[in-house]
Amino acid sequence: RKEVEQDPGPFNVPEGATVAFNCTYSNSASQSFFWYRQDCRKEPKLLMSVYSSGNEDGRFTAQLNRASQYISLLIRDSKLSDSATYLCVVNVRGYSTLTFGKGTMLLVSP
Amino acid sequence: ETGVTQSPTHLIKTRGQQVTLRCSSQSGHNTVSWYQQALGQGPQFIFQYYREEENGRGNFPPRFSGLQFPNYSSELNVNALELDDSALYLCASSMGLESSTDTQYFGPGTRLTVL
């Protein structure tokens, strides 16, 4: 089983759609959780951290379920500029390394 | 911009050669992590340096080695290059174990092609 698994993509959605990404992780010692965004041939950029209580940043909402070892990212009112690969990332506290999923590509069309 | 810089941007080498990649961390950060990202994959952890000492290593052979300097910049060295080493090499800087969240900020990467 891979340490971090994400929905296979790509997701093709029209502008204005709501899209959800799912991610599961295998290491129960994981303590920090993130979503990164990566544009084509660019470096990953932190989109948002994910907290147990869930958190929202504008059109983006992240949820964490520790019991199920499941993380999600919801994007509302998709924009063309949201087209990118979304990477689910976990960090095992004390080891200070990031474990990435393979990423899910999102394509938003006019 | 994250303030993390990497050089060179692109590099072409042949099998068996050696390569050195460089990374300057964000001001105030003492930890540098290196990742390899093959096409269509997520980044994979190579190793991390914290205050000039190696602080963890991923599943990479010994021909991948590194250094961190007193100013916290870092080098990644790869000996005896193989075709499968072709990838985007990313460095990320952070406050490491001194941070409650250890958010890592990535440089633009070095794209290595091995022919």
CSV table of C-alpha atoms in Angstrom, one decimal:
chain,number,residue,atom,x,y,z
A,1,ARG,CA,0.0,0.0,0.0
A,2,LYS,CA,1.4,3.4,-0.9
A,3,GLU,CA,1.9,5.8,2.0
A,4,VAL,CA,-0.2,8.6,0.4
A,5,GLU,CA,-2.8,7.7,-2.2
A,6,GLN,CA,-4.8,10.2,-4.2
A,7,ASP,CA,-7.7,10.0,-6.7
A,8,PRO,CA,-6.3,9.2,-10.2
A,9,GLY,CA,-6.9,12.1,-12.6
A,10,PRO,CA,-7.3,14.1,-14.5
A,11,PHE,CA,-10.5,15.8,-13.4
A,12,ASN,CA,-12.0,17.9,-16.2
A,13,VAL,CA,-14.6,20.4,-15.0
A,14,PRO,CA,-16.3,23.5,-16.4
A,15,GLU,CA,-15.7,27.0,-14.9
A,16,GLY,CA,-17.9,27.5,-11.8
A,17,ALA,CA,-18.0,23.8,-10.9
A,18,THR,CA,-17.3,22.4,-7.4
A,19,VAL,CA,-14.6,19.7,-7.3
A,20,ALA,CA,-13.4,17.5,-4.5
A,21,PHE,CA,-10.1,15.7,-4.2
A,22,ASN,CA,-9.7,12.7,-1.8
A,23,CYS,CA,-6.5,11.4,-0.2
A,24,THR,CA,-5.7,8.6,2.2
A,25,TYR,CA,-2.5,8.0,4.2
A,26,SER,CA,-1.2,4.8,5.7
A,27,ASN,CA,1.0,6.0,8.6
A,28,SER,CA,-1.0,6.6,11.7
A,29,ALA,CA,1.9,8.6,13.2
A,30,SER,CA,1.4,11.3,10.6
A,31,GLN,CA,0.9,14.7,12.3
A,32,SER,CA,0.9,17.4,9.8
A,33,PHE,CA,-1.1,17.5,6.6
A,34,PHE,CA,-1.0,19.8,3.6
A,35,TRP,CA,-2.3,20.4,0.1
A,36,TYR,CA,0.3,21.7,-2.3
A,37,ARG,CA,-0.5,23.0,-5.8
A,38,GLN,CA,1.9,22.4,-8.7
A,39,ASP,CA,1.7,24.1,-12.1
A,40,CYS,CA,3.1,22.4,-15.1
A,41,ARG,CA,6.9,22.2,-14.9
A,42,LYS,CA,7.0,24.4,-11.8
A,43,GLU,CA,7.7,23.7,-8.1
A,44,PRO,CA,5.0,22.7,-5.6
A,45,LYS,CA,3.5,25.6,-3.7
A,46,LEU,CA,1.8,25.4,-0.4
A,47,LEU,CA,-2.0,25.8,-0.9
A,48,MET,CA,-3.1,25.2,2.6
A,49,SER,CA,-2.4,23.3,5.8
A,50,VAL,CA,-5.1,20.9,6.9
A,51,TYR,CA,-6.3,20.9,10.6
A,52,SER,CA,-8.4,18.4,12.5
A,53,SER,CA,-11.2,20.9,12.8
A,54,GLY,CA,-11.2,21.5,9.1
A,55,ASN,CA,-10.3,24.9,7.6
A,56,GLU,CA,-11.4,27.1,4.8
A,57,ASP,CA,-9.5,29.7,2.7
A,58,GLY,CA,-11.8,31.5,0.3
A,59,ARG,CA,-13.1,29.0,-2.2
A,60,PHE,CA,-10.9,26.2,-0.8
A,61,THR,CA,-12.0,23.9,2.1
A,62,ALA,CA,-9.8,21.2,3.6
A,63,GLN,CA,-11.0,18.4,5.9
A,64,LEU,CA,-9.1,15.8,7.9
A,65,ASN,CA,-10.5,12.6,9.4
A,66,ARG,CA,-7.8,11.0,11.6
A,67,ALA,CA,-9.8,8.0,12.4
A,68,SER,CA,-10.2,7.1,8.7
A,69,GLN,CA,-6.8,8.6,7.8
A,70,TYR,CA,-8.5,10.6,5.1
A,71,ILE,CA,-7.9,14.1,3.8
A,72,SER,CA,-10.0,16.1,1.4
A,73,LEU,CA,-9.9,19.3,-0.6
A,74,LEU,CA,-13.0,21.0,-1.9
A,75,ILE,CA,-12.8,23.8,-4.5
A,76,ARG,CA,-15.9,25.8,-5.1
A,77,ASP,CA,-16.6,28.0,-8.1
A,78,SER,CA,-13.7,26.7,-10.1
A,79,LYS,CA,-11.6,29.2,-12.1
A,80,LEU,CA,-9.5,28.6,-15.2
A,81,SER,CA,-6.5,29.6,-13.0
A,82,ASP,CA,-7.2,26.6,-10.7
A,83,SER,CA,-5.9,24.3,-13.4
A,84,ALA,CA,-2.9,22.5,-11.9
A,85,THR,CA,-1.9,19.3,-10.1
A,86,TYR,CA,-3.0,19.1,-6.5
A,87,LEU,CA,-0.6,17.2,-4.2
A,88,CYS,CA,-1.7,15.7,-0.9
A,89,VAL,CA,1.2,15.8,1.6
A,90,VAL,CA,1.7,14.3,5.1
A,91,ASN,CA,4.5,14.8,7.6
A,92,VAL,CA,5.4,12.4,10.4
A,93,ARG,CA,6.3,14.5,13.4
A,94,GLY,CA,9.8,14.2,14.5
A,95,TYR,CA,11.1,13.1,11.1
A,96,SER,CA,10.5,16.4,9.4
A,97,THR,CA,10.1,14.9,5.9
A,98,LEU,CA,7.2,15.3,3.6
A,99,THR,CA,5.6,12.3,1.9
A,100,PHE,CA,3.7,13.2,-1.2
A,101,GLY,CA,0.9,11.6,-3.1
A,102,LYS,CA,1.2,11.2,-6.8
A,103,GLY,CA,-1.0,14.2,-7.4
A,104,THR,CA,-4.4,14.8,-9.1
A,105,MET,CA,-4.5,17.0,-12.1
A,106,LEU,CA,-7.4,19.4,-12.5
A,107,LEU,CA,-8.3,20.9,-15.8
A,108,VAL,CA,-10.9,23.7,-15.7
A,109,SER,CA,-12.4,24.6,-19.1
A,110,PRO,CA,-14.4,27.7,-20.2
B,1,GLU,CA,8.2,34.0,-4.3
B,2,THR,CA,9.6,31.7,-1.5
B,3,GLY,CA,13.1,33.1,-1.5
B,4,VAL,CA,14.5,29.6,-2.1
B,5,THR,CA,16.8,29.6,-5.1
B,6,GLN,CA,18.4,26.7,-7.0
B,7,SER,CA,21.1,26.4,-9.7
B,8,PRO,CA,21.4,25.5,-12.4
B,9,THR,CA,17.9,25.6,-13.9
B,10,HIS,CA,18.5,22.9,-16.4
B,11,LEU,CA,21.3,20.4,-16.9
B,12,ILE,CA,22.1,17.7,-19.4
B,13,LYS,CA,24.6,15.0,-18.5
B,14,THR,CA,25.6,11.5,-19.8
B,15,ARG,CA,25.5,8.2,-18.0
B,16,GLY,CA,28.4,7.7,-15.6
B,17,GLN,CA,29.0,11.4,-15.1
B,18,GLN,CA,28.7,13.3,-11.8
B,19,VAL,CA,26.6,16.3,-11.0
B,20,THR,CA,26.3,18.9,-8.3
B,21,LEU,CA,23.1,20.9,-7.7
B,22,ARG,CA,22.9,23.9,-5.4
B,23,CYS,CA,20.2,25.4,-3.2
B,24,SER,CA,20.1,28.6,-1.2
B,25,SER,CA,17.5,28.5,1.6
B,26,GLN,CA,15.1,31.2,2.6
B,27,SER,CA,16.4,33.7,5.1
B,28,GLY,CA,16.0,32.5,8.7
B,29,HIS,CA,15.6,28.8,7.7
B,30,ASN,CA,18.1,26.2,9.0
B,31,THR,CA,16.8,23.1,7.3
B,32,VAL,CA,17.1,22.0,3.7
B,33,SER,CA,15.4,19.0,2.2
B,34,TRP,CA,16.0,17.5,-1.2
B,35,TYR,CA,13.4,15.7,-3.3
B,36,GLN,CA,13.4,14.0,-6.7
B,37,GLN,CA,10.4,14.3,-8.9
B,38,ALA,CA,10.1,11.9,-11.9
B,39,LEU,CA,7.7,12.7,-14.6
B,40,GLY,CA,4.1,12.1,-13.6
B,41,GLN,CA,5.0,11.3,-10.0
B,42,GLY,CA,5.0,13.2,-6.7
B,43,PRO,CA,8.3,14.4,-5.2
B,44,GLN,CA,10.2,11.7,-3.3
B,45,PHE,CA,12.3,12.5,-0.3
B,46,ILE,CA,16.1,12.1,-0.8
B,47,PHE,CA,17.6,13.5,2.4
B,48,GLN,CA,17.5,16.5,4.8
B,49,TYR,CA,20.1,18.6,6.4
B,50,TYR,CA,19.6,20.4,9.7
B,51,ARG,CA,22.3,22.8,11.0
B,52,GLU,CA,24.9,21.1,8.7
B,53,GLU,CA,24.1,17.6,9.8
B,54,GLU,CA,22.2,14.9,7.8
B,55,ASN,CA,18.8,14.5,9.5
B,56,GLY,CA,17.1,11.7,7.7
B,57,ARG,CA,17.5,9.9,4.4
B,58,GLY,CA,15.0,8.4,2.0
B,59,ASN,CA,15.4,5.3,-0.1
B,60,PHE,CA,18.2,6.5,-2.3
B,61,PRO,CA,21.6,4.8,-2.9
B,62,PRO,CA,24.8,6.2,-1.4
B,63,ARG,CA,25.8,7.7,-4.8
B,64,PHE,CA,23.3,10.5,-3.8
B,65,SER,CA,25.1,12.6,-1.2
B,66,GLY,CA,24.8,16.1,0.2
B,67,LEU,CA,26.3,18.9,2.2
B,68,GLN,CA,25.0,21.9,4.1
B,69,PHE,CA,27.1,24.9,4.7
B,70,PRO,CA,27.3,27.3,7.7
B,71,ASN,CA,25.0,29.8,5.8
B,72,TYR,CA,22.5,26.9,5.5
B,73,SER,CA,22.8,26.6,1.7
B,74,SER,CA,23.1,23.1,0.4
B,75,GLU,CA,24.5,20.9,-2.3
B,76,LEU,CA,23.2,17.6,-3.8
B,77,ASN,CA,25.8,15.4,-5.5
B,78,VAL,CA,25.0,12.5,-7.6
B,79,ASN,CA,27.8,10.2,-8.8
B,80,ALA,CA,27.7,7.6,-11.6
B,81,LEU,CA,24.6,9.0,-13.2
B,82,GLU,CA,22.0,6.6,-14.5
B,83,LEU,CA,19.2,7.2,-17.1
B,84,ASP,CA,16.6,6.9,-14.3
B,85,ASP,CA,18.2,9.9,-12.5
B,86,SER,CA,16.5,12.1,-15.1
B,87,ALA,CA,14.0,14.2,-13.0
B,88,LEU,CA,13.2,17.5,-11.5
B,89,TYR,CA,15.3,18.0,-8.3
B,90,LEU,CA,13.6,20.2,-5.7
B,91,CYS,CA,15.0,21.6,-2.6
B,92,ALA,CA,12.8,22.9,0.2
B,93,SER,CA,13.8,25.1,3.1
B,94,SER,CA,12.1,25.2,6.5
B,95,MET,CA,12.7,25.7,10.2
B,96,GLY,CA,12.7,21.9,10.6
B,97,LEU,CA,12.4,20.5,14.1
B,98,GLU,CA,12.2,24.0,15.5
B,99,SER,CA,8.9,24.6,13.9
B,100,SER,CA,5.6,23.4,15.2
B,101,THR,CA,4.3,22.8,11.7
B,102,ASP,CA,7.6,22.5,9.6
B,103,THR,CA,6.1,24.1,6.6
B,104,GLN,CA,8.5,23.6,3.7
B,105,TYR,CA,9.0,26.1,0.9
B,106,PHE,CA,10.3,24.9,-2.4
B,107,GLY,CA,12.7,26.3,-4.9
B,108,PRO,CA,12.1,26.3,-8.6
B,109,GLY,CA,14.0,23.1,-9.1
B,110,THR,CA,16.8,21.8,-11.4
B,111,ARG,CA,15.7,19.7,-14.3
B,112,LEU,CA,18.3,17.1,-14.9
B,113,THR,CA,18.4,15.0,-18.1
B,114,VAL,CA,20.7,12.0,-18.3
B,115,LEU,CA,21.4,10.8,-21.8
